[in-house]
Short mmCIF file of C-alpha atoms in Angstrom, two decimals:
data_model
loop_
_atom_site.label_atom_id
_atom_site.label_comp_id
_atom_site.label_asym_id
_atom_site.label_seq_id
_atom_site.Cartn_x
_atom_site.Cartn_y
_atom_site.Cartn_z
CA MET A 1 -3.19 126.02 167.02
CA SER A 2 -4.40 124.70 170.36
CA ARG A 3 -3.21 126.62 173.40
CA LEU A 4 -0.49 125.01 175.46
CA PRO A 5 -0.88 124.46 179.20
CA THR A 6 1.11 126.87 181.38
CA GLU A 7 1.85 124.33 184.13
CA PHE A 8 4.35 121.50 183.91
CA PRO A 9 2.76 118.06 184.29
CA ASP A 10 2.93 116.57 187.77
CA PHE A 11 4.04 112.94 187.99
CA GLY A 12 3.96 112.82 191.78
CA LEU A 13 7.68 113.41 192.35
CA THR A 14 9.18 115.48 195.15
CA PRO A 15 11.56 118.34 194.20
CA GLU A 16 14.48 116.09 195.17
CA GLN A 17 13.18 113.29 192.96
CA ARG A 18 12.64 115.72 190.09
CA ARG A 19 16.26 116.82 190.39
CA HIS A 20 17.42 113.19 190.49
CA ALA A 21 15.32 112.43 187.41
CA VAL A 22 17.43 114.93 185.46
CA ARG A 23 20.82 114.96 187.20
CA GLY A 24 20.94 111.42 188.58
CA HIS A 25 22.08 108.22 186.95
CA TYR A 26 19.42 105.50 187.10
CA TYR A 27 19.22 102.48 184.87
CA GLU A 28 18.05 98.89 184.46
CA TRP A 29 20.20 96.16 185.97
CA PRO A 30 19.83 92.46 186.71
CA GLY A 31 18.22 92.09 190.12
CA MET A 32 16.66 95.56 190.20
CA ASP A 33 13.13 94.27 190.81
CA GLY A 34 14.21 92.27 193.84
CA GLU A 35 11.50 90.24 195.54
CA ARG A 36 9.02 90.45 192.65
CA GLY A 37 11.41 88.73 190.30
CA GLU A 38 12.16 89.62 186.70
CA ILE A 39 12.76 88.36 183.20
CA TRP A 40 15.15 89.81 180.59
CA CYS A 41 15.98 88.86 177.01
CA TYR A 42 18.31 89.71 174.14
CA SER A 43 18.98 88.13 170.76
CA ASP A 44 22.35 87.25 169.28
CA ARG A 45 21.91 89.78 166.44
CA PHE A 46 19.84 92.85 165.60
CA SER A 47 18.52 91.51 162.30
CA TYR A 48 17.89 88.27 160.42
CA ARG A 49 16.66 87.19 157.02
CA ALA A 50 13.88 84.70 156.37
CA GLY A 51 15.06 81.16 157.07
CA GLU A 52 17.77 82.19 159.55
CA MET A 53 17.88 81.06 163.19
CA VAL A 54 17.24 83.55 166.00
CA THR A 55 18.94 82.73 169.30
CA LEU A 56 17.38 84.21 172.42
CA HIS A 57 19.33 84.64 175.64
CA VAL A 58 16.97 84.82 178.62
CA SER A 59 17.60 85.34 182.31
CA SER A 60 14.67 84.99 184.69
CA THR A 61 13.85 84.30 188.30
CA ALA A 62 11.07 82.05 186.98
CA SER A 63 11.64 78.47 185.85
CA ALA A 64 9.58 78.88 182.67
CA PHE A 65 8.10 81.58 180.46
CA SER A 66 5.72 82.02 177.56
CA MET A 67 6.41 84.21 174.57
CA THR A 68 4.60 85.80 171.65
CA ILE A 69 6.14 87.44 168.58
CA ALA A 70 4.21 90.14 166.71
CA ARG A 71 5.15 92.18 163.68
CA ASP A 72 4.86 95.86 164.67
CA GLY A 73 3.80 97.61 161.47
CA GLY A 74 0.81 99.40 159.99
CA SER A 75 -1.19 96.75 161.78
CA GLU A 76 -0.01 94.33 164.44
CA THR A 77 0.24 90.71 163.35
CA LYS A 78 0.94 87.83 165.72
CA MET A 79 3.48 85.50 164.08
CA PHE A 80 4.54 83.01 166.75
CA GLU A 81 3.54 81.74 170.20
CA LYS A 82 5.24 79.37 172.61
CA SER A 83 4.63 78.50 176.25
CA GLY A 84 6.47 76.47 178.83
CA VAL A 85 9.96 77.47 177.71
CA ALA A 86 12.49 76.61 180.43
CA SER A 87 14.45 79.48 181.96
CA ARG A 88 16.83 80.17 184.82
CA TRP A 89 18.67 83.06 186.36
CA GLN A 90 21.94 83.83 184.59
CA ASP A 91 24.55 86.02 186.25
CA SER A 92 25.85 89.06 184.38
CA PRO A 93 29.30 90.63 184.61
CA ASP A 94 29.47 93.97 186.42
CA GLN A 95 30.45 95.71 183.16
CA CYS A 96 27.90 93.88 181.00
CA SER A 97 27.00 97.12 179.19
CA ALA A 98 30.46 97.12 177.61
CA GLU A 99 31.37 93.42 177.72
CA GLY A 100 27.98 91.85 177.01
CA CYS A 101 25.98 89.67 179.37
CA GLY A 102 27.41 86.35 178.20
CA TRP A 103 24.22 84.42 178.95
CA GLU A 104 23.82 80.95 177.52
CA ALA A 105 21.24 80.41 174.77
CA SER A 106 17.72 79.77 176.07
CA PHE A 107 15.63 79.27 172.95
CA GLU A 108 16.05 79.18 169.20
CA PHE A 109 13.55 79.55 166.40
CA ARG A 110 13.70 79.99 162.64
CA VAL A 111 12.37 83.09 160.88
CA GLY A 112 9.55 81.91 158.66
CA SER A 113 9.89 82.20 154.90
CA ASP A 114 6.57 84.05 154.90
CA TRP A 115 7.60 86.63 157.54
CA PRO A 116 7.70 90.01 155.76
CA SER A 117 10.54 92.41 156.46
CA GLY A 118 9.87 94.65 159.45
CA ALA A 119 10.22 94.98 163.23
CA TYR A 120 9.22 92.03 165.39
CA ARG A 121 8.40 92.50 169.06
CA ILE A 122 8.93 89.62 171.44
CA THR A 123 6.87 89.67 174.66
CA LEU A 124 8.03 87.35 177.42
CA ILE A 125 5.75 86.61 180.39
CA ALA A 126 6.48 84.54 183.49
CA ASP A 127 5.20 84.16 187.05
CA GLY A 128 6.61 86.59 189.58
CA ARG A 129 7.42 85.52 193.12
CA ASP A 130 4.31 87.30 194.36
CA GLY A 131 2.08 85.39 191.95
CA LYS A 132 1.65 88.34 189.63
CA PRO A 133 3.08 88.17 186.11
CA ILE A 134 6.46 89.63 185.20
CA HIS A 135 7.27 90.51 181.63
CA SER A 136 9.79 92.07 179.26
CA HIS A 137 9.98 93.09 175.62
CA HIS A 138 12.62 92.62 172.98
CA LEU A 139 12.81 93.63 169.33
CA PHE A 140 14.53 92.18 166.29
CA ILE A 141 14.42 93.08 162.61
CA VAL A 142 13.64 90.82 159.68
CA SER A 143 15.67 92.19 156.77
CA PRO A 144 14.59 91.75 153.15
CA GLN A 145 16.14 89.25 150.78
CA PRO A 146 18.53 90.82 148.24
CA GLY A 147 17.32 91.78 144.79
CA LYS A 148 15.41 94.48 142.96
CA LYS A 149 12.47 95.97 144.91
CA PRO A 150 10.66 98.32 142.52
CA GLY A 151 8.10 100.51 144.28
CA ARG A 152 9.30 99.57 147.76
CA VAL A 153 10.79 101.90 150.38
CA LEU A 154 13.75 100.78 152.49
CA GLN A 155 13.84 102.20 156.03
CA VAL A 156 17.14 102.00 157.93
CA ALA A 157 16.58 101.74 161.69
CA ALA A 158 18.92 103.96 163.73
CA THR A 159 20.38 101.02 165.67
CA GLY A 160 23.72 102.78 166.26
CA THR A 161 21.84 105.44 168.22
CA TRP A 162 19.74 102.81 170.02
CA LEU A 163 22.98 101.20 171.17
CA ALA A 164 24.51 104.51 172.26
CA TYR A 165 21.54 105.40 174.49
CA ASN A 166 20.65 101.94 175.86
CA THR A 167 20.92 102.27 179.65
CA TRP A 168 20.62 98.53 180.43
CA GLY A 169 23.44 97.37 182.71
CA GLY A 170 24.42 100.87 183.80
CA SER A 171 26.56 102.35 181.02
CA ASN A 172 26.07 103.90 177.62
CA HIS A 173 27.76 106.67 175.62
CA TYR A 174 26.30 109.30 178.01
CA GLN A 175 26.50 108.12 181.61
CA GLY A 176 27.91 105.04 183.20
CA ILE A 177 29.47 102.97 185.92
CA THR A 178 32.92 102.70 184.31
CA GLY A 179 36.19 104.29 185.41
CA PRO A 180 37.92 104.28 188.82
CA ASP A 181 35.00 106.05 190.51
CA ARG A 182 32.29 104.21 188.53
CA ASP A 183 30.94 107.50 187.22
CA GLN A 184 32.06 107.67 183.58
CA TYR A 185 30.24 106.97 180.33
CA SER A 186 31.54 103.97 178.42
CA PRO A 187 33.21 104.45 175.02
CA ILE A 188 32.37 100.80 174.29
CA VAL A 189 28.84 99.40 174.35
CA SER A 190 27.72 95.86 173.63
CA THR A 191 24.83 94.54 171.56
CA GLN A 192 24.69 91.48 173.83
CA ARG A 193 22.29 92.85 176.44
CA PRO A 194 18.57 93.60 176.69
CA TRP A 195 17.03 96.85 175.49
CA CYS A 196 16.17 99.28 178.26
CA ARG A 197 12.57 99.91 179.26
CA GLY A 198 10.77 102.11 176.76
CA PHE A 199 12.85 101.34 173.66
CA VAL A 200 10.51 98.60 172.38
CA MET A 201 7.09 99.70 173.70
CA LEU A 202 5.66 102.88 175.21
CA PRO A 203 2.23 104.07 176.32
CA THR A 204 0.76 106.66 173.96
CA ASP A 205 0.90 109.39 176.62
CA ALA A 206 4.67 109.12 177.21
CA PRO A 207 6.09 112.67 176.95
CA ARG A 208 8.43 113.51 174.09
CA VAL A 209 11.50 115.68 174.72
CA PRO A 210 10.21 118.99 173.27
CA LEU A 211 8.11 120.87 175.78
CA GLU A 212 4.34 120.91 175.37
CA VAL A 213 4.13 123.70 177.96
CA ALA A 214 3.93 127.47 177.48
CA VAL A 215 6.89 128.48 179.63
CA PRO A 216 6.32 131.71 181.61
CA PRO A 217 9.26 134.17 181.87
CA LYS A 218 12.08 133.28 184.29
CA THR A 219 10.81 129.70 184.66
CA VAL A 220 13.50 127.29 185.87
CA PRO A 221 13.81 124.61 183.12
CA ARG A 222 11.98 121.33 183.69
CA TYR A 223 12.28 118.10 181.74
CA PRO A 224 8.93 116.25 181.84
CA HIS A 225 10.21 113.27 179.83
CA MET A 226 12.87 112.46 182.43
CA GLU A 227 10.47 113.07 185.33
CA TRP A 228 7.97 110.68 183.72
CA ALA A 229 10.73 108.10 183.19
CA LEU A 230 11.69 108.09 186.87
CA ALA A 231 8.06 108.09 188.02
CA THR A 232 7.03 105.15 185.80
CA GLY A 233 10.15 102.97 185.84
CA HIS A 234 11.20 103.64 182.25
CA SER A 235 14.70 104.31 181.00
CA LYS A 236 16.00 107.83 181.44
CA LYS A 237 16.78 107.76 177.70
CA TYR A 238 13.48 106.30 176.42
CA ALA A 239 12.62 109.64 174.72
CA SER A 240 16.08 110.03 173.19
CA SER A 241 16.17 106.87 171.11
CA GLY A 242 14.61 103.52 170.33
CA TRP A 243 12.02 101.93 168.10
CA ALA A 244 9.07 103.05 170.25
CA SER A 245 9.87 106.78 170.31
CA TYR A 246 11.11 107.24 166.75
CA ASP A 247 11.55 104.63 164.01
CA SER A 248 8.18 102.94 164.58
CA HIS A 249 6.15 106.08 163.81
CA PHE A 250 7.45 106.40 160.26
CA PHE A 251 7.15 102.66 159.58
CA ARG A 252 3.52 102.52 160.75
CA PHE A 253 2.57 105.72 158.92
CA ALA A 254 4.09 104.53 155.64
CA GLU A 255 2.38 101.13 155.75
CA GLN A 256 -0.96 102.65 156.71
CA ALA A 257 -0.59 105.15 153.85
CA GLY A 258 -0.22 102.28 151.41
CA TYR A 259 3.54 102.18 150.90
CA ALA A 260 5.41 98.87 150.81
CA VAL A 261 8.24 99.25 153.35
CA ASP A 262 11.18 97.01 154.19
CA LEU A 263 13.36 97.48 157.27
CA VAL A 264 17.06 96.94 157.95
CA SER A 265 19.42 97.81 160.79
CA GLN A 266 22.43 100.07 160.41
CA HIS A 267 24.51 96.93 160.98
CA ASP A 268 23.07 95.62 157.70
CA LEU A 269 24.19 98.85 156.04
CA HIS A 270 27.69 98.42 157.47
CA PHE A 271 28.25 94.74 156.64
CA SER A 272 26.02 94.37 153.55
CA PRO A 273 26.00 97.78 151.79
CA ASP A 274 24.61 96.18 148.63
CA ILE A 275 21.28 95.87 150.49
CA LEU A 276 20.54 99.40 149.20
CA ASP A 277 20.97 98.48 145.54
CA GLY A 278 17.47 97.09 145.07
CA TYR A 279 15.68 100.27 146.17
CA ASP A 280 14.87 103.59 144.51
CA CYS A 281 14.15 105.22 147.89
CA THR A 282 15.92 104.75 151.23
CA VAL A 283 14.67 106.52 154.36
CA PHE A 284 16.35 107.49 157.65
CA VAL A 285 14.20 108.86 160.48
CA GLY A 286 14.12 110.16 164.04
CA HIS A 287 17.19 110.51 166.19
CA ASP A 288 19.98 109.20 163.96
CA GLU A 289 23.24 110.30 165.60
CA TYR A 290 25.84 107.49 165.36
CA TRP A 291 27.31 106.18 162.09
CA THR A 292 30.36 104.26 160.92
CA TRP A 293 32.52 105.31 157.98
CA GLU A 294 31.31 102.23 156.10
CA MET A 295 27.64 103.13 156.59
CA ARG A 296 28.30 106.52 155.04
CA ASP A 297 30.18 104.94 152.15
CA ALA A 298 27.14 102.76 151.48
CA VAL A 299 24.80 105.77 151.28
CA ASP A 300 27.21 107.92 149.25
CA PHE A 301 27.77 105.20 146.63
CA TYR A 302 24.03 104.45 146.52
CA VAL A 303 23.10 108.08 145.81
CA GLU A 304 25.95 108.61 143.32
CA ARG A 305 24.65 105.66 141.31
CA GLY A 306 21.11 107.01 141.17
CA GLY A 307 19.55 106.21 144.55
CA HIS A 308 17.33 108.60 146.47
CA ALA A 309 17.97 109.21 150.17
CA ALA A 310 15.23 110.80 152.27
CA ARG A 311 16.33 111.75 155.76
CA PHE A 312 13.61 112.90 158.16
CA ALA A 313 16.05 112.90 161.07
CA GLY A 314 18.35 115.02 163.19
CA ASN A 315 21.73 115.10 164.90
CA PHE A 316 24.18 113.47 162.44
CA MET A 317 26.98 113.86 164.98
CA TRP A 318 29.37 111.01 165.80
CA GLN A 319 31.59 108.57 163.94
CA THR A 320 31.65 105.09 165.49
CA ARG A 321 33.61 101.90 164.89
CA LEU A 322 32.27 98.36 165.14
CA GLU A 323 34.35 95.57 166.66
CA ASP A 324 33.94 91.85 167.36
CA GLU A 325 31.86 91.24 164.21
CA GLY A 326 29.55 94.10 165.14
CA ARG A 327 28.90 93.07 168.73
CA ARG A 328 30.70 96.14 170.13
CA GLN A 329 30.24 99.79 169.19
CA VAL A 330 33.10 102.18 169.97
CA CYS A 331 32.67 105.94 170.38
CA TYR A 332 35.02 107.94 172.62
CA LYS A 333 33.14 111.19 171.87
CA TYR A 334 34.28 114.08 174.07
CA ARG A 335 37.32 112.07 175.22
CA ALA A 336 38.36 111.00 171.70
CA ARG A 337 41.40 113.22 171.24
CA ALA A 338 42.74 112.14 174.64
CA GLU A 339 41.83 108.43 174.58
CA ASP A 340 40.91 107.04 171.15
CA PRO A 341 43.74 104.80 169.81
CA ALA A 342 43.05 106.29 166.35
CA TYR A 343 44.96 109.36 167.57
CA ARG A 344 47.98 107.29 168.64
CA GLY A 345 49.32 105.76 165.47
CA GLY A 346 45.99 104.63 164.08
CA ASP A 347 44.01 106.00 161.13
CA VAL A 348 42.93 109.38 162.49
CA THR A 349 40.17 109.69 159.87
CA ARG A 350 38.41 106.85 161.72
CA ALA A 351 38.59 108.60 165.10
CA THR A 352 35.33 108.36 167.03
CA ASN A 353 34.88 112.09 167.31
CA SER A 354 32.37 114.48 165.78
CA TRP A 355 32.21 114.14 161.98
CA GLU A 356 33.08 117.83 161.80
CA ALA A 357 36.44 117.38 163.55
CA PRO A 358 38.92 118.71 160.94
CA GLU A 359 41.22 115.68 161.28
CA ILE A 360 38.42 113.34 160.17
CA GLY A 361 37.84 115.42 157.05
CA ARG A 362 34.31 114.17 156.38
CA PRO A 363 31.65 116.57 157.66
CA GLY A 364 28.10 115.23 157.78
CA SER A 365 27.08 117.73 155.10
CA ALA A 366 29.08 115.73 152.55
CA THR A 367 26.50 112.92 152.84
CA PHE A 368 23.23 114.50 153.97
CA GLY A 369 23.78 118.21 153.30
CA LEU A 370 23.65 119.36 156.96
CA ASN A 371 25.91 119.31 160.01
CA ALA A 372 24.98 118.57 163.61
CA THR A 373 27.47 121.09 165.01
CA ARG A 374 25.64 123.90 163.18
CA GLY A 375 22.30 122.90 164.64
CA VAL A 376 21.48 121.05 167.85
CA TYR A 377 18.93 122.04 170.54
CA ALA A 378 15.47 123.52 170.13
CA GLY A 379 12.26 123.46 172.14
CA TRP A 380 13.42 122.10 175.49
CA GLY A 381 15.41 123.07 178.57
CA GLY A 382 16.80 126.57 178.10
CA CYS A 383 17.32 126.20 174.34
CA ALA A 384 14.60 128.15 172.50
CA PRO A 385 11.90 126.74 174.85
CA ARG A 386 9.36 129.15 173.32
CA GLY A 387 10.71 128.63 169.82
CA VAL A 388 8.94 128.11 166.54
CA ARG A 389 7.86 124.42 166.95
CA GLY A 390 7.73 124.06 163.13
CA PHE A 391 10.02 124.82 160.17
CA PRO A 392 9.78 128.43 158.85
CA VAL A 393 9.35 127.95 155.09
CA TYR A 394 11.31 130.12 152.61
CA ARG A 395 10.78 128.32 149.29
CA PRO A 396 7.11 127.25 149.22
CA GLU A 397 7.23 126.69 145.44
CA HIS A 398 9.51 123.66 145.89
CA TRP A 399 8.08 120.30 144.78
CA ALA A 400 8.21 118.94 148.36
CA PHE A 401 5.48 121.42 149.38
CA ALA A 402 3.11 120.72 146.48
CA GLY A 403 -0.48 120.45 147.63
CA THR A 404 0.17 121.77 151.14
CA GLY A 405 -1.08 125.29 150.49
CA ILE A 406 1.92 126.60 152.41
CA TYR A 407 3.12 130.20 151.97
CA TYR A 408 6.44 131.98 152.36
CA GLY A 409 6.94 132.58 156.08
CA ASP A 410 4.52 129.86 157.21
CA LEU A 411 5.52 127.33 159.84
CA LEU A 412 5.48 123.72 158.63
CA GLY A 413 4.50 121.25 161.35
CA ALA A 414 4.11 123.73 164.21
CA ASP A 415 0.83 122.21 165.46
CA SER A 416 2.46 118.78 165.77
CA HIS A 417 5.81 120.20 166.98
CA VAL A 418 8.14 118.66 164.39
CA TYR A 419 11.00 121.10 165.05
CA GLY A 420 13.44 119.83 167.75
CA TYR A 421 14.65 118.41 170.01
CA GLU A 422 17.89 118.25 168.05
CA VAL A 423 18.24 119.70 164.57
CA ASP A 424 20.93 119.90 161.87
CA GLY A 425 21.92 123.03 159.95
CA LEU A 426 24.46 125.03 157.96
CA ASP A 427 26.07 128.42 158.15
CA PHE A 428 23.90 130.56 155.88
CA GLU A 429 23.13 134.10 154.75
CA ILE A 430 19.92 135.83 153.66
CA ARG A 431 19.86 137.49 150.24
CA GLY A 432 16.68 138.99 148.86
CA GLY A 433 14.70 137.37 151.66
CA LEU A 434 15.99 133.85 150.86
CA PRO A 435 18.56 131.68 152.67
CA TYR A 436 21.71 130.49 150.90
CA PRO A 437 24.56 128.41 152.38
CA THR A 438 27.74 130.42 152.85
CA ALA A 439 30.79 129.60 150.74
CA ALA A 440 32.51 128.09 153.80
CA SER A 441 29.46 126.09 154.99
CA GLY A 442 30.46 122.78 153.40
CA ALA A 443 27.11 122.53 151.58
CA PRO A 444 27.11 120.23 148.55
CA ASP A 445 26.83 121.83 145.11
CA GLY A 446 23.25 122.60 144.12
CA LEU A 447 21.86 122.52 147.66
CA GLN A 448 18.63 124.46 148.15
CA VAL A 449 17.58 125.61 151.62
CA LEU A 450 13.79 125.22 151.81
CA ALA A 451 13.19 126.08 155.47
CA VAL A 452 15.25 127.40 158.41
CA GLY A 453 14.56 127.65 162.13
CA MET A 454 16.67 128.77 165.08
CA ALA A 455 18.49 126.52 167.54
CA SER A 456 21.09 126.86 170.27
CA GLN A 457 24.08 124.96 171.62
CA VAL A 458 23.92 126.83 174.92
CA GLU A 459 21.30 127.14 177.66
CA GLU A 460 21.72 130.86 178.05
CA SER A 461 19.73 132.96 180.47
CA ALA A 462 20.63 135.83 182.75
CA ASP A 463 17.69 134.79 184.93
CA ILE A 464 18.39 131.06 185.42
CA PRO A 465 21.35 129.97 187.58
CA ILE A 466 23.67 127.44 185.95
CA GLU A 467 22.98 124.81 188.64
CA ASP A 468 19.37 124.74 187.41
CA GLN A 469 20.44 124.01 183.83
CA PHE A 470 20.89 120.53 182.35
CA LEU A 471 22.57 121.28 179.01
CA THR A 472 24.56 124.39 180.13
CA ASP A 473 27.31 125.35 177.62
CA GLU A 474 29.26 122.05 177.60
CA ASP A 475 28.28 120.99 174.09
CA GLY A 476 28.93 124.48 172.77
CA ARG A 477 32.42 124.48 174.31
CA PHE A 478 33.11 121.03 172.81
CA THR A 479 32.02 122.24 169.36
CA ALA A 480 34.19 125.34 169.70
CA GLU A 481 37.20 123.20 170.60
CA THR A 482 36.46 120.67 167.84
CA LEU A 483 36.12 123.24 165.08
CA PHE A 484 38.48 125.99 166.21
CA GLY A 485 41.05 124.34 168.49
CA ASP A 486 40.03 125.60 171.92
CA ALA A 487 36.90 126.22 173.96
CA SER A 488 37.41 129.93 174.54
CA ASP A 489 34.57 132.40 174.96
CA ALA A 490 35.45 133.90 171.58
CA ASN A 491 35.14 130.51 169.86
CA LEU A 492 31.94 129.68 171.79
CA GLU A 493 30.50 132.91 170.39
CA LYS A 494 31.12 131.56 166.87
CA VAL A 495 29.19 128.31 167.38
CA LYS A 496 26.53 128.78 170.04
CA ARG A 497 23.79 130.00 167.67
CA GLY A 498 22.61 127.16 165.44
CA ASN A 499 19.80 126.39 163.06
CA GLY A 500 17.68 123.56 161.71
CA MET A 501 16.98 123.22 157.99
CA ILE A 502 15.09 121.39 155.31
CA VAL A 503 17.37 121.01 152.25
CA ASN A 504 17.38 119.24 148.91
CA PHE A 505 20.27 118.60 146.51
CA PRO A 506 21.33 116.40 143.59
CA ARG A 507 24.33 114.12 143.86
CA GLY A 508 25.73 112.17 140.93
CA LYS A 509 22.74 110.43 139.36
CA GLY A 510 20.75 110.55 142.60
CA GLU A 511 19.22 113.00 145.03
CA VAL A 512 18.96 113.75 148.76
CA PHE A 513 16.10 115.33 150.72
CA HIS A 514 16.84 116.14 154.36
CA ALA A 515 14.41 117.50 156.93
CA GLY A 516 16.98 117.91 159.70
CA SER A 517 14.95 117.35 162.86
CA CYS A 518 14.60 114.42 165.25
CA GLU A 519 10.93 115.23 165.71
CA TRP A 520 9.65 115.03 162.13
CA VAL A 521 8.08 111.70 163.14
CA ALA A 522 5.95 113.57 165.73
CA GLY A 523 4.05 115.03 162.80
CA LEU A 524 3.31 111.52 161.56
CA LEU A 525 2.41 110.28 165.04
CA ARG A 526 0.06 113.23 165.55
CA ARG A 527 -1.42 112.97 162.02
CA ASP A 528 -0.44 116.46 160.88
CA PRO A 529 -1.86 116.68 157.31
CA MET A 530 0.82 119.06 156.06
CA VAL A 531 3.69 116.95 157.42
CA GLU A 532 2.10 113.81 156.01
CA ARG A 533 1.74 115.47 152.59
CA VAL A 534 5.40 116.58 152.45
CA THR A 535 6.50 113.09 153.50
CA GLN A 536 4.36 111.53 150.76
CA ASN A 537 5.60 114.04 148.17
CA VAL A 538 9.17 112.98 148.89
CA LEU A 539 8.40 109.25 148.85
CA ASP A 540 6.31 109.52 145.67
CA ARG A 541 8.98 111.47 143.80
CA TYR A 542 11.75 109.10 144.90
CA LEU A 543 9.68 106.03 143.99
CA GLY A 544 8.98 107.52 140.55
CA LYS A 545 5.25 107.95 141.27
CA SER A 546 5.12 111.70 140.66
#
């Protein structure tokens, strides 16, 4: 393993700027680039099928723009070009993050019948006021046509999480400009706005969340990904979600490795659950945190009937609801019990709280075998910053590890840092040197724990003052209250120590494999042979190739 640097990277920020990068609320908004001018774009939907019309809504200080559309897969293929498209500045409501921008349509085009399923990046370029070009990027998905797809993999893009983290317009499910003091996160976010900077495209050297620094003792936590975001004009949340940081790395790897891959959005899963029926293998990757009840139904029915679900993803945390034909996503999160109408005469099982909230009655483990509230943070901030980096393997004889040469006690993916930044786990016990889920863990029947690492819900250090912590114990207190009724120290003690697992279990006629880490895709991005082999073992088995 290569030695890690002992110094944090320097992006030219002052100490005050570094603090603002982490604590402050900065975001993309119409007019932010001032005298230079700017151009922004969104499409009326996340995904389309061949033959359907795509409507683009563009706002620009320039009177015209040119655009190219490229399929972003194992190789990049230019599909469409157009220049001299008329544009104008379109005003946006103050609360456009929640209400949508409401811009008039600027351009329409039809998805070609020969456009394969996948992610399509739109690049818009116009003249800035200073004579230099201004540009923006947008992304839409071409979904496959229905029908049997033998030998093909279906990847479901984590668009619910993209929506939750999108900072464009000022508000998302984390921070915001809502409420009487304009300082609250928004429980409602709209699809009708551009993606924030860094969700569609990123330079290859953009830091990921897990630390690539050997942290000396008593070091005050630093967050290079947020410092880089502020220094380079990217979204504060670029490393938390989006096509560029997560979903793209699996899609490119799979195509380059010779797999035939189709792509859909989670909205497709919600409104057209039968999309899964044509596939033997469906894949979920990266940071995949926000799901509707209907999306889970689609996966559960698919697996029961003989489908195979492979989840190389972490943080299966929140239930959401979709409104206005899918144009609004609702998630009250930490404020759900106080504010969500589902608690006031509605169907409380649909409350937009953590899936593990007892009143919802549908823990994440019932679908994917693991729970977010038993996992969470690893490898960044004050949560196991010197932790294992890979998955400690307990059952090397399992079929997923065939051909890797891995031994009991080895770390899978440590060189490429696949473990973190958020992981999913279960309450477990060790018997005879092997992990087993406890009787009260909620694990599905027949679940095998293949690997287990440590995680934390609390940034805990006697040496680091709480004002120098970003995560603190807030999430741990919320989990304690969610699971046990109040956020007392005694209940925090029950939940603050988490874990991340790789598990495998049968369900009905089908099967689930779950490597419960956001960062599994880092092993594919960094071409880790062992991580690639495990990924291929899972795909080959689920496609009937092995």
